[in-house]
Coordinates of N, CA, C and O in Angstrom, one line a residue:
M1 N 0.9 -0.9 0.2 CA 0.2 -0.3 -0.4 C 0.8 1.1 -0.2 O 2.1 1.1 0.3
T2 N 0.8 2.4 -0.8 CA 1.2 3.7 -0.7 C 1.0 4.3 0.4 O 0.1 3.7 1.0
A3 N 2.1 5.4 0.5 CA 2.1 5.7 2.0 C 0.6 6.8 1.8 O -0.2 6.7 2.9
T4 N 0.2 6.9 0.3 CA -1.2 7.9 0.4 C -2.4 6.7 1.2 O -3.2 7.3 1.4
G5 N -2.2 5.5 0.1 CA -3.2 4.9 0.9 C -3.3 4.5 2.8 O -4.6 4.4 3.0
V6 N -2.4 4.2 2.9 CA -1.9 4.3 4.2 C -3.0 5.6 5.3 O -3.3 5.0 5.8
M7 N -2.6 6.5 4.7 CA -3.1 8.1 5.2 C -4.9 7.7 4.9 O -5.2 8.3 5.7
E8 N -5.0 7.3 3.7 CA -6.0 7.5 3.7 C -7.0 6.7 4.4 O -8.2 6.8 5.2
T9 N -6.3 5.5 4.8 CA -7.6 4.1 5.8 C -7.3 5.0 7.5 O -8.0 4.4 7.8
A10 N -5.9 5.6 7.4 CA -5.5 6.0 8.8 C -6.8 6.5 9.4 O -7.3 6.8 10.4
L11 N -7.6 8.2 7.9 CA -8.3 8.7 8.2 C -9.9 8.6 8.4 O -10.4 9.1 8.7
M12 N -9.6 7.4 7.7 CA -11.1 6.8 7.6 C -11.6 6.3 9.6 O -11.1 6.1 10.0
S13 N -12.8 6.5 9.5 CA -13.8 6.5 9.9 C -13.8 5.1 10.6 O -14.5 4.2 9.7
P14 N -14.1 4.0 11.8 CA -14.5 2.8 11.5 C -15.6 2.1 10.6 O -15.8 0.9 10.2
E15 N -16.7 3.1 10.9 CA -18.5 3.1 10.1 C -17.5 3.0 7.8 O -18.7 2.1 7.4
A16 N -16.7 4.0 8.3 CA -16.6 4.0 6.7 C -15.7 3.0 6.5 O -15.8 2.4 5.2
E17 N -14.7 2.7 7.6 CA -13.9 1.3 6.9 C -14.9 -0.1 7.0 O -14.9 -1.1 6.1
S18 N -15.8 0.3 7.7 CA -16.8 -0.6 7.7 C -17.8 -1.3 6.6 O -18.1 -2.3 5.9
E19 N -18.2 0.2 5.8 CA -19.1 0.2 4.9 C -18.1 -0.3 3.8 O -18.5 -1.0 2.6
A20 N -16.8 0.3 3.7 CA -16.3 -0.5 2.4 C -15.5 -1.9 2.9 O -15.7 -2.4 1.2
G21 N -15.8 -2.3 3.7 CA -15.4 -4.3 3.9 C -16.5 -4.6 3.0 O -16.3 -5.4 2.6
A22 N -17.5 -4.2 4.0 CA -18.7 -4.9 3.2 C -19.0 -4.5 2.0 O -19.0 -5.3 1.3
F23 N -18.8 -3.7 1.0 CA -19.5 -3.1 -0.5 C -17.7 -4.2 -1.1 O -18.1 -4.9 -2.3
A24 N -17.0 -3.8 -0.4 CA -15.4 -5.0 -1.4 C -16.2 -6.5 -1.1 O -15.8 -7.1 -2.4
G25 N -16.6 -6.8 -0.3 CA -17.3 -8.4 0.2 C -18.5 -8.6 -1.0 O -18.7 -10.0 -1.8
F26 N -19.7 -7.7 -0.6 CA -20.9 -7.7 -1.6 C -19.9 -7.9 -3.0 O -20.6 -8.7 -4.4
F27 N -19.1 -6.8 -3.5 CA -18.0 -7.0 -4.7 C -18.2 -8.2 -5.1 O -17.7 -9.1 -6.1
E28 N -17.0 -9.1 -4.7 CA -17.2 -10.4 -4.5 C -17.3 -11.2 -4.8 O -17.5 -12.4 -5.5
Q29 N -18.7 -11.3 -4.3 CA -20.0 -12.1 -3.9 C -20.3 -12.1 -5.3 O -20.7 -13.3 -5.9
T30 N -20.9 -10.9 -6.2 CA -21.4 -10.9 -6.9 C -20.8 -10.7 -8.1 O -21.5 -10.9 -9.5
R31 N -19.8 -10.7 -8.4 CA -19.6 -9.8 -9.6 C -19.5 -11.0 -10.5 O -19.7 -10.8 -11.9
R32 N -19.4 -12.0 -10.4 CA -19.4 -13.6 -12.0 C -20.6 -13.2 -12.0 O -20.3 -13.0 -14.0
R33 N -21.7 -13.6 -11.6 CA -23.2 -13.5 -11.9 C -23.4 -12.0 -12.7 O -24.6 -12.3 -13.1
A34 N -23.2 -11.1 -11.6 CA -23.2 -9.7 -12.5 C -22.4 -9.5 -13.6 O -23.7 -9.1 -14.9
Y35 N -22.2 -10.2 -14.0 CA -21.6 -9.9 -15.5 C -21.9 -11.0 -16.1 O -22.5 -10.8 -17.1
G36 N -21.9 -11.7 -15.6 CA -23.5 -13.3 -16.6 C -24.2 -12.4 -17.6 O -24.3 -12.3 -18.2
F37 N -25.2 -11.8 -16.0 CA -26.9 -10.7 -16.3 C -26.1 -9.9 -17.3 O -27.6 -10.1 -18.2
A38 N -25.0 -8.9 -16.8 CA -24.5 -7.7 -18.2 C -24.9 -8.1 -19.5 O -25.3 -7.8 -20.3
L39 N -24.3 -9.3 -19.0 CA -23.5 -9.8 -21.0 C -25.2 -11.0 -21.1 O -25.7 -10.8 -22.3
H40 N -26.0 -11.1 -20.9 CA -27.3 -11.4 -21.2 C -27.5 -10.5 -21.9 O -28.5 -11.1 -22.8
L41 N -27.9 -9.8 -21.2 CA -29.0 -8.4 -21.6 C -28.5 -7.6 -22.0 O -28.7 -6.9 -23.7
A42 N -26.8 -7.6 -22.5 CA -26.3 -6.6 -24.0 C -25.5 -7.4 -24.5 O -25.4 -7.0 -26.4
G43 N -25.3 -8.7 -24.8 CA -24.7 -9.2 -25.8 C -23.8 -8.7 -26.3 O -23.4 -10.1 -27.2
D44 N -23.2 -8.9 -26.0 CA -21.6 -8.1 -26.5 C -20.5 -8.2 -24.7 O -21.0 -7.1 -24.0
R45 N -20.2 -8.5 -24.9 CA -18.3 -8.1 -24.0 C -18.3 -7.5 -22.6 O -17.8 -7.2 -22.1
E46 N -17.8 -6.9 -24.1 CA -17.4 -5.2 -23.9 C -18.1 -4.4 -23.3 O -18.4 -3.2 -22.4
E47 N -19.3 -4.4 -23.7 CA -20.7 -3.2 -22.6 C -21.3 -3.6 -22.1 O -21.3 -3.3 -21.3
A48 N -20.8 -5.2 -21.8 CA -21.3 -5.7 -20.5 C -20.1 -5.6 -19.4 O -21.3 -5.0 -18.8
M49 N -19.2 -5.2 -19.7 CA -17.9 -4.3 -19.2 C -18.3 -3.7 -19.0 O -18.3 -3.2 -17.3
D50 N -18.3 -2.9 -19.9 CA -19.1 -1.0 -19.5 C -20.5 -1.0 -18.5 O -19.7 -0.2 -17.2
I51 N -21.4 -1.7 -18.6 CA -22.6 -1.7 -18.3 C -22.1 -1.9 -16.5 O -22.3 -1.6 -15.4
L52 N -20.8 -3.0 -16.8 CA -21.3 -3.4 -14.7 C -20.1 -2.5 -14.9 O -19.8 -2.7 -12.9
Q53 N -19.4 -1.9 -14.4 CA -18.0 -0.6 -14.0 C -18.9 0.0 -13.9 O -19.1 0.7 -12.5
E54 N -20.1 0.2 -14.5 CA -20.9 2.0 -14.4 C -21.5 1.4 -13.0 O -22.2 2.3 -12.7
A55 N -22.5 0.1 -12.6 CA -23.4 0.1 -12.0 C -23.2 -0.4 -10.6 O -23.2 0.1 -9.7
Y56 N -21.4 -0.5 -10.8 CA -20.7 -1.0 -9.4 C -20.2 0.1 -9.3 O -20.2 0.5 -7.6
L57 N -20.3 1.3 -9.8 CA -19.8 3.1 -9.0 C -20.9 3.4 -9.1 O -20.9 4.1 -7.9
R58 N -22.1 2.9 -9.8 CA -23.5 3.4 -8.5 C -23.7 2.9 -7.5 O -23.6 3.7 -6.2
L59 N -23.6 1.6 -7.3 CA -23.3 1.0 -5.7 C -22.8 1.6 -5.0 O -23.2 2.0 -4.1
H60 N -21.6 2.0 -5.4 CA -20.5 2.3 -4.3 C -20.6 4.2 -4.4 O -20.2 4.3 -2.3
E61 N -21.1 4.5 -4.6 CA -21.6 5.7 -4.5 C -22.6 5.7 -3.5 O -22.7 7.0 -2.6
R62 N -23.3 5.4 -3.4 CA -24.8 5.2 -2.6 C -25.0 3.9 -1.3 O -25.2 3.9 -1.0
W63 N -23.7 3.9 -1.4 CA -23.7 1.8 -0.6 C -24.3 2.4 1.2 O -25.0 1.8 1.7
A64 N -23.4 3.7 1.4 CA -23.5 4.0 2.5 C -25.1 4.2 3.1 O -25.1 3.9 4.3
G65 N -25.6 4.9 2.3 CA -27.2 5.0 2.3 C -27.8 4.1 2.3 O -29.6 4.4 1.7
R66 N -27.2 3.3 1.0 CA -28.3 2.6 0.6 C -29.8 1.8 2.0 O -29.6 1.9 3.1
D67 N -31.0 1.0 0.9 CA -32.0 0.4 2.2 C -31.0 -1.0 2.6 O -32.1 -1.6 1.8
R68 N -30.7 -0.9 3.7 CA -30.1 -1.7 4.9 C -31.8 -3.5 4.2 O -31.8 -4.6 4.6
T69 N -33.2 -2.9 4.4 CA -34.1 -3.9 4.2 C -34.3 -4.3 3.4 O -34.6 -5.8 3.1
R70 N -33.7 -4.5 2.0 CA -33.8 -5.0 0.5 C -32.7 -5.4 0.3 O -31.4 -5.3 0.8
P71 N -33.1 -6.5 -0.3 CA -31.3 -7.3 -0.4 C -31.1 -6.3 -1.7 O -30.9 -5.8 -3.3
A72 N -29.5 -6.3 -1.2 CA -28.2 -5.4 -2.2 C -27.9 -5.9 -3.6 O -27.9 -5.6 -4.9
T73 N -27.9 -7.4 -3.6 CA -28.7 -8.1 -5.0 C -29.2 -7.7 -6.1 O -29.2 -7.6 -7.9
A74 N -30.4 -7.5 -5.1 CA -32.3 -7.0 -6.6 C -31.5 -5.6 -7.0 O -31.4 -5.0 -7.6
W75 N -31.0 -4.6 -5.9 CA -30.5 -3.3 -6.8 C -29.9 -3.2 -7.2 O -29.5 -2.9 -8.0
L76 N -28.4 -3.9 -6.8 CA -27.3 -4.1 -8.6 C -28.0 -4.7 -9.1 O -27.9 -4.7 -10.4
Y77 N -29.3 -6.0 -9.5 CA -29.8 -6.1 -10.8 C -30.3 -5.0 -11.6 O -30.4 -5.0 -12.3
A78 N -31.0 -4.7 -10.6 CA -31.6 -3.3 -11.9 C -31.0 -2.1 -11.7 O -31.5 -1.6 -13.1
V79 N -30.1 -2.0 -11.4 CA -28.9 -1.1 -11.7 C -28.3 -1.7 -13.1 O -28.7 -0.4 -14.4
I80 N -28.2 -2.8 -12.8 CA -27.3 -2.9 -14.1 C -28.6 -3.4 -15.5 O -27.9 -3.0 -16.7
R81 N -30.0 -3.8 -15.2 CA -30.8 -4.1 -16.6 C -31.1 -2.2 -16.8 O -31.1 -2.2 -17.9
N82 N -31.3 -1.3 -15.7 CA -31.9 0.0 -16.3 C -29.9 0.6 -17.9 O -30.6 1.0 -18.5
L83 N -28.9 -0.1 -17.0 CA -27.5 0.1 -17.4 C -27.4 -1.0 -19.4 O -27.7 0.5 -19.7
A84 N -28.6 -1.3 -19.0 CA -28.0 -2.2 -20.1 C -29.7 -1.8 -20.7 O -29.5 -1.5 -22.5
I85 N -30.3 -1.2 -20.7 CA -31.4 -1.2 -21.9 C -30.9 0.8 -22.4 O -30.9 1.2 -22.9
D86 N -30.5 1.6 -21.5 CA -29.9 2.7 -22.4 C -28.9 2.1 -22.9 O -28.5 2.8 -24.2
H87 N -28.1 1.3 -22.7 CA -27.0 0.7 -23.6 C -27.6 1.1 -25.3 O -27.3 0.6 -26.2
L88 N -28.5 -0.6 -25.3 CA -28.9 -1.1 -26.2 C -29.7 -0.2 -26.9 O -29.8 0.0 -28.3
R89 N -30.7 1.3 -26.2 CA -31.0 2.3 -26.7 C -30.2 3.3 -28.1 O -30.5 3.7 -28.8
R90 N -29.2 3.3 -27.0 CA -27.7 3.9 -27.7 C -27.9 3.3 -29.4 O -26.8 4.1 -30.0
R91 N -27.0 1.9 -29.3 CA -26.4 1.7 -30.4 C -27.5 1.0 -31.6 O -28.9 1.2 -30.7
T92 N -26.9 1.5 -32.3 CA -28.0 0.4 -33.4 C -28.3 -0.9 -33.3 O -28.2 -1.4 -32.7
R93 N -30.0 -1.1 -33.5 CA -30.7 -2.3 -33.4 C -30.1 -3.6 -34.5 O -30.1 -2.4 -35.3
R94 N -30.2 -4.3 -33.9 CA -29.7 -5.5 -34.7 C -31.2 -6.7 -34.3 O -32.2 -6.7 -33.9
P95 N -31.2 -6.9 -35.4 CA -32.0 -8.2 -35.1 C -31.9 -9.1 -34.2 O -31.2 -9.5 -34.4
E96 N -33.0 -9.7 -33.5 CA -33.6 -10.1 -32.1 C -32.7 -11.4 -32.4 O -31.8 -12.1 -31.9
A97 N -33.0 -12.1 -33.8 CA -32.1 -13.3 -34.3 C -30.7 -13.2 -33.9 O -29.9 -14.1 -33.7
E98 N -30.5 -12.2 -34.3 CA -28.5 -11.5 -34.6 C -28.1 -11.5 -32.7 O -27.2 -12.2 -33.0
L99 N -29.3 -11.3 -32.0 CA -28.0 -11.2 -30.8 C -28.4 -12.6 -30.3 O -27.5 -12.3 -28.7
D100 N -29.2 -13.1 -30.5 CA -29.9 -14.7 -29.4 C -28.5 -15.0 -30.3 O -27.8 -16.4 -29.5
Q101 N -27.9 -15.2 -31.6 CA -27.1 -16.2 -32.2 C -24.7 -15.4 -31.2 O -24.8 -16.1 -31.0
S102 N -24.9 -14.2 -31.1 CA -24.4 -13.3 -30.3 C -23.7 -14.0 -29.3 O -23.3 -14.2 -28.6
L103 N -25.3 -14.2 -28.5 CA -25.4 -14.9 -27.5 C -24.5 -16.2 -26.9 O -23.9 -16.8 -26.0
L104 N -25.1 -17.4 -28.2 CA -24.7 -18.3 -28.3 C -23.4 -18.3 -27.6 O -22.6 -19.7 -27.9
A105 N -22.7 -18.2 -29.1 CA -21.5 -17.7 -29.2 C -20.1 -17.1 -28.8 O -18.8 -17.2 -29.0
S106 N -20.5 -16.6 -27.4 CA -20.0 -15.8 -26.3 C -19.0 -16.3 -26.2 O -19.0 -17.9 -25.1
P107 N -17.9 -16.2 -26.0 CA -16.4 -16.6 -25.3 C -16.8 -16.9 -23.8 O -16.0 -16.9 -23.2
A108 N -17.4 -15.7 -23.4 CA -17.5 -15.8 -21.9 C -17.6 -16.7 -21.4 O -18.6 -17.7 -21.1
P109 N -16.8 -17.0 -19.5 CA -17.9 -17.8 -19.2 C -19.2 -17.8 -18.6 O -19.6 -16.5 -18.7
G110 N -20.3 -18.3 -18.2 CA -20.8 -18.0 -17.6 C -21.7 -19.3 -18.6 O -21.4 -20.7 -18.9
P111 N -23.0 -20.2 -19.2 CA -24.1 -20.8 -19.8 C -23.3 -21.5 -20.3 O -23.4 -21.9 -21.2
E112 N -22.7 -20.5 -21.7 CA -22.1 -20.2 -22.6 C -20.9 -21.5 -22.8 O -21.5 -22.5 -23.5
A113 N -20.6 -20.8 -21.6 CA -18.9 -22.4 -21.3 C -19.8 -23.5 -21.5 O -19.5 -24.6 -21.4
R114 N -20.8 -23.7 -19.9 CA -21.5 -24.8 -19.6 C -21.6 -25.3 -20.6 O -21.7 -26.9 -21.0
A115 N -22.6 -24.6 -21.9 CA -23.0 -25.3 -22.5 C -23.0 -25.7 -23.8 O -23.1 -27.3 -24.5
E116 N -21.1 -26.0 -24.1 CA -20.3 -26.4 -25.0 C -19.4 -27.8 -24.1 O -19.7 -28.2 -24.9
Q117 N -19.6 -27.7 -22.6 CA -19.6 -29.0 -22.8 C -20.8 -30.3 -22.9 O -19.9 -31.3 -22.9
G118 N -21.8 -30.2 -23.8 CA -22.5 -31.3 -24.2 C -23.7 -30.9 -24.1 O -24.2 -30.3 -24.6
E119 N -24.2 -31.8 -25.1 CA -25.2 -31.5 -26.2 C -26.3 -31.1 -25.8 O -26.9 -30.6 -26.4
V120 N -26.6 -31.3 -24.4 CA -27.8 -31.5 -23.9 C -27.8 -30.0 -23.5 O -29.2 -29.4 -23.5
A121 N -27.1 -29.5 -22.9 CA -26.8 -28.3 -22.0 C -27.1 -27.4 -23.4 O -27.2 -26.5 -23.3
R122 N -26.3 -27.5 -24.3 CA -25.9 -26.9 -25.7 C -27.6 -26.7 -26.1 O -28.6 -25.7 -26.7
R123 N -28.7 -27.8 -26.3 CA -30.0 -27.4 -27.0 C -30.7 -26.9 -25.4 O -31.1 -26.4 -26.2
L124 N -30.5 -27.0 -24.7 CA -31.3 -26.4 -23.7 C -31.1 -24.5 -23.7 O -31.7 -24.7 -24.0
W125 N -29.5 -24.3 -23.9 CA -29.5 -23.2 -23.9 C -29.4 -22.2 -25.3 O -30.8 -21.6 -25.3
E126 N -30.1 -23.3 -26.5 CA -30.3 -22.3 -27.6 C -32.4 -22.1 -27.4 O -33.1 -21.5 -27.5
A127 N -32.6 -23.5 -26.4 CA -34.5 -23.6 -26.2 C -34.1 -22.1 -25.1 O -35.2 -21.5 -25.7
I128 N -33.8 -21.9 -24.3 CA -34.1 -20.0 -23.4 C -33.8 -19.8 -24.3 O -34.5 -18.4 -24.5
T129 N -33.0 -19.3 -25.6 CA -32.8 -18.3 -26.1 C -33.7 -18.3 -27.6 O -33.7 -16.5 -27.4
K130 N -34.3 -19.2 -27.4 CA -35.4 -19.1 -28.0 C -36.8 -18.4 -27.1 O -37.7 -18.0 -28.7
L131 N -36.6 -18.0 -26.1 CA -38.1 -17.5 -25.8 C -38.5 -16.2 -25.8 O -37.0 -15.6 -26.6
P132 N -39.3 -15.4 -26.1 CA -39.3 -14.1 -26.2 C -38.8 -13.8 -24.9 O -39.0 -14.0 -23.3
P133 N -38.3 -12.7 -25.2 CA -37.1 -11.6 -24.3 C -37.8 -11.6 -22.9 O -37.1 -11.7 -21.7
E134 N -39.5 -10.8 -22.5 CA -40.0 -11.1 -21.4 C -39.7 -12.6 -20.9 O -39.5 -12.1 -19.2
Q135 N -39.8 -13.2 -21.0 CA -39.7 -14.5 -20.5 C -38.7 -15.3 -20.2 O -37.8 -15.7 -19.2
R136 N -37.5 -14.8 -21.2 CA -36.0 -15.2 -21.0 C -35.7 -13.6 -20.1 O -35.0 -15.0 -19.1
E137 N -35.5 -13.7 -19.7 CA -35.4 -12.4 -19.0 C -36.1 -12.6 -17.7 O -34.9 -12.9 -16.7
I138 N -36.8 -12.9 -17.3 CA -37.6 -13.7 -16.0 C -37.1 -14.8 -15.1 O -36.5 -15.4 -14.4
L139 N -36.9 -16.0 -17.0 CA -36.7 -17.0 -16.1 C -34.7 -17.5 -16.5 O -34.8 -17.4 -15.2
L140 N -34.1 -16.4 -16.7 CA -32.9 -16.0 -16.0 C -32.5 -15.3 -14.9 O -31.7 -16.2 -14.2
L141 N -33.3 -14.3 -14.5 CA -33.5 -14.1 -13.4 C -33.9 -14.9 -11.8 O -32.9 -14.8 -10.5
R142 N -34.5 -15.4 -11.9 CA -34.7 -16.2 -11.2 C -34.5 -18.1 -11.3 O -33.4 -17.7 -10.2
D143 N -34.0 -18.8 -12.4 CA -33.0 -20.0 -12.4 C -31.7 -19.9 -12.6 O -31.4 -20.9 -11.9
W144 N -31.1 -19.1 -13.0 CA -30.0 -18.6 -13.3 C -29.2 -17.7 -12.0 O -28.4 -17.9 -11.0
H145 N -29.8 -16.2 -12.1 CA -29.7 -15.7 -11.0 C -30.2 -16.1 -9.5 O -29.7 -15.4 -8.8
G146 N -31.0 -16.3 -9.0 CA -31.3 -16.3 -7.6 C -32.5 -16.0 -7.4 O -32.3 -15.7 -5.6
L147 N -32.7 -14.6 -8.2 CA -33.5 -13.8 -7.1 C -34.9 -14.1 -6.6 O -35.8 -15.8 -7.9
D148 N -36.0 -13.9 -6.0 CA -37.1 -14.8 -5.8 C -38.4 -13.7 -6.3 O -38.1 -12.5 -6.8
Y149 N -39.7 -14.3 -6.2 CA -40.7 -13.9 -7.6 C -41.0 -12.1 -6.7 O -41.4 -11.7 -7.6
T150 N -40.5 -11.8 -5.8 CA -41.0 -10.6 -5.6 C -39.5 -9.6 -6.1 O -40.2 -8.3 -6.6
Q151 N -39.1 -9.8 -5.9 CA -37.5 -9.5 -6.1 C -37.7 -9.0 -8.3 O -37.8 -8.0 -8.5
I152 N -38.0 -10.1 -8.7 CA -37.9 -10.2 -10.2 C -39.1 -9.2 -9.8 O -39.3 -8.4 -10.8
A153 N -40.8 -9.3 -9.5 CA -41.2 -8.0 -10.2 C -41.4 -6.7 -9.2 O -41.6 -5.9 -10.4
E154 N -40.4 -7.4 -8.2 CA -40.7 -5.3 -8.1 C -39.0 -4.8 -9.6 O -39.1 -3.8 -9.5
L155 N -38.0 -5.7 -9.8 CA -37.1 -5.4 -9.9 C -38.1 -4.6 -11.8 O -37.5 -3.6 -12.3
L156 N -38.5 -5.3 -12.5 CA -39.0 -5.5 -13.6 C -40.4 -4.2 -13.8 O -41.0 -4.6 -14.9
G157 N -40.6 -3.6 -12.4 CA -42.0 -3.3 -11.9 C -43.4 -4.2 -12.8 O -44.4 -3.7 -13.4
L158 N -43.6 -5.6 -12.1 CA -44.8 -6.7 -12.9 C -45.4 -6.8 -11.4 O -45.0 -7.1 -10.0
S159 N -46.5 -7.4 -11.6 CA -47.4 -7.8 -11.1 C -47.0 -10.0 -10.2 O -46.0 -10.2 -11.2
L160 N -46.7 -9.7 -9.1 CA -46.9 -11.5 -8.8 C -47.1 -12.0 -9.7 O -46.3 -12.9 -10.2
G161 N -48.3 -12.0 -10.1 CA -48.8 -13.1 -11.2 C -48.3 -13.0 -12.4 O -47.8 -13.9 -13.1
T162 N -48.1 -11.6 -12.6 CA -47.3 -11.7 -14.0 C -46.0 -12.2 -13.6 O -45.6 -13.4 -15.0
V163 N -45.6 -12.6 -13.4 CA -43.8 -13.2 -12.9 C -44.2 -13.9 -13.2 O -43.2 -15.2 -13.4
S164 N -45.3 -14.6 -12.3 CA -45.4 -16.7 -12.0 C -46.1 -17.5 -13.4 O -45.4 -18.1 -13.8
S165 N -46.7 -16.8 -14.5 CA -47.1 -16.9 -15.6 C -46.4 -16.4 -16.5 O -46.0 -17.5 -16.7
R166 N -45.0 -15.7 -16.4 CA -44.6 -15.6 -17.4 C -43.3 -17.0 -16.7 O -42.4 -17.7 -17.8
L167 N -43.1 -17.1 -15.8 CA -42.1 -18.1 -16.3 C -42.8 -19.4 -16.0 O -41.7 -20.0 -16.8
H168 N -44.0 -19.5 -14.8 CA -44.4 -20.7 -15.8 C -44.2 -21.5 -17.8 O -43.8 -21.9 -17.7
H169 N -44.9 -20.5 -18.1 CA -45.0 -20.5 -19.9 C -43.3 -21.2 -20.8 O -43.5 -21.1 -21.2
A170 N -42.7 -19.9 -19.5 CA -41.0 -19.9 -20.0 C -40.4 -20.9 -19.7 O -39.8 -22.3 -20.6
R171 N -40.5 -22.1 -19.2 CA -40.3 -22.9 -17.9 C -41.1 -24.4 -19.4 O -40.6 -25.3 -19.8
E172 N -42.6 -24.0 -19.6 CA -43.3 -24.7 -20.1 C -42.9 -25.3 -21.7 O -42.5 -26.1 -22.0
K173 N -42.2 -24.4 -22.1 CA -41.7 -23.7 -23.5 C -40.4 -24.5 -23.6 O -39.8 -25.0 -25.0
V174 N -39.7 -24.5 -22.5 CA -38.5 -24.8 -23.0 C -38.4 -26.7 -22.5 O -37.5 -27.3 -23.2
R175 N -39.2 -27.1 -21.7 CA -39.4 -28.1 -21.5 C -39.8 -28.5 -23.1 O -39.9 -30.1 -22.7
E176 N -40.8 -28.9 -23.9 CA -41.3 -29.2 -24.8 C -40.1 -28.7 -25.7 O -40.2 -30.1 -26.6
Q177 N -39.3 -27.5 -25.7 CA -38.5 -28.1 -26.8 C -37.3 -29.4 -26.6 O -36.7 -29.6 -27.6
M178 N -37.1 -29.5 -25.0 CA -36.1 -30.2 -24.5 C -36.4 -31.6 -24.9 O -36.6 -32.5 -24.9
R179 N -38.5 -31.3 -24.6 CA -38.9 -33.1 -25.4 C -38.4 -33.5 -26.5 O -38.4 -34.4 -26.9
S180 N -38.4 -32.6 -26.9 CA -38.5 -33.4 -29.1 C -36.9 -33.6 -29.3 O -36.7 -34.0 -30.2
Y181 N -36.3 -33.1 -28.6 CA -34.6 -33.5 -28.6 C -34.5 -34.6 -28.0 O -34.1 -35.5 -28.8
L182 N -34.8 -34.7 -26.4 CA -34.8 -36.4 -25.9 C -35.3 -37.3 -26.8 O -35.2 -38.6 -26.1
R183 N -36.5 -36.9 -27.0 CA -37.5 -38.5 -27.8 C -36.9 -40.1 -28.6 O -35.4 -39.2 -29.3

């Protein structure tokens, strides 16, 4: 650590040190899955990294004043989602099929890397990417990122019934795709 870093640490209050440590731990626990979520939404590794950097910067700036009664992970995903929407609006629109193919071909670790481990996994991921975006997003938030129904409803501004219905339909579509493959 540099002399400046030592002085800054010495000048921090115990509360500030505790908050800095809490944020560092949160970052370490969430960074890989958060990157996967940003990649799913952006479809591009560089954009996903930009989104992630901006999201963590925003959370860091507001970390001490966060609502401790709500899960920080849901807050992170909401920020990532909003930033991804902004990024997607700014770039030129690509056809949905092209975006889906870029997700499958991405060399980034995550579901794509796992899909390459076996044919069944690859088929499963193909079935997921064929879902309508609103169903795919809910399925990934629930089954891949582990958010509960209430968190998803809050994040997406939907009712619990809508989340439940979309998740049910998404799972049924994936199940049907897999049935036809596994027969």
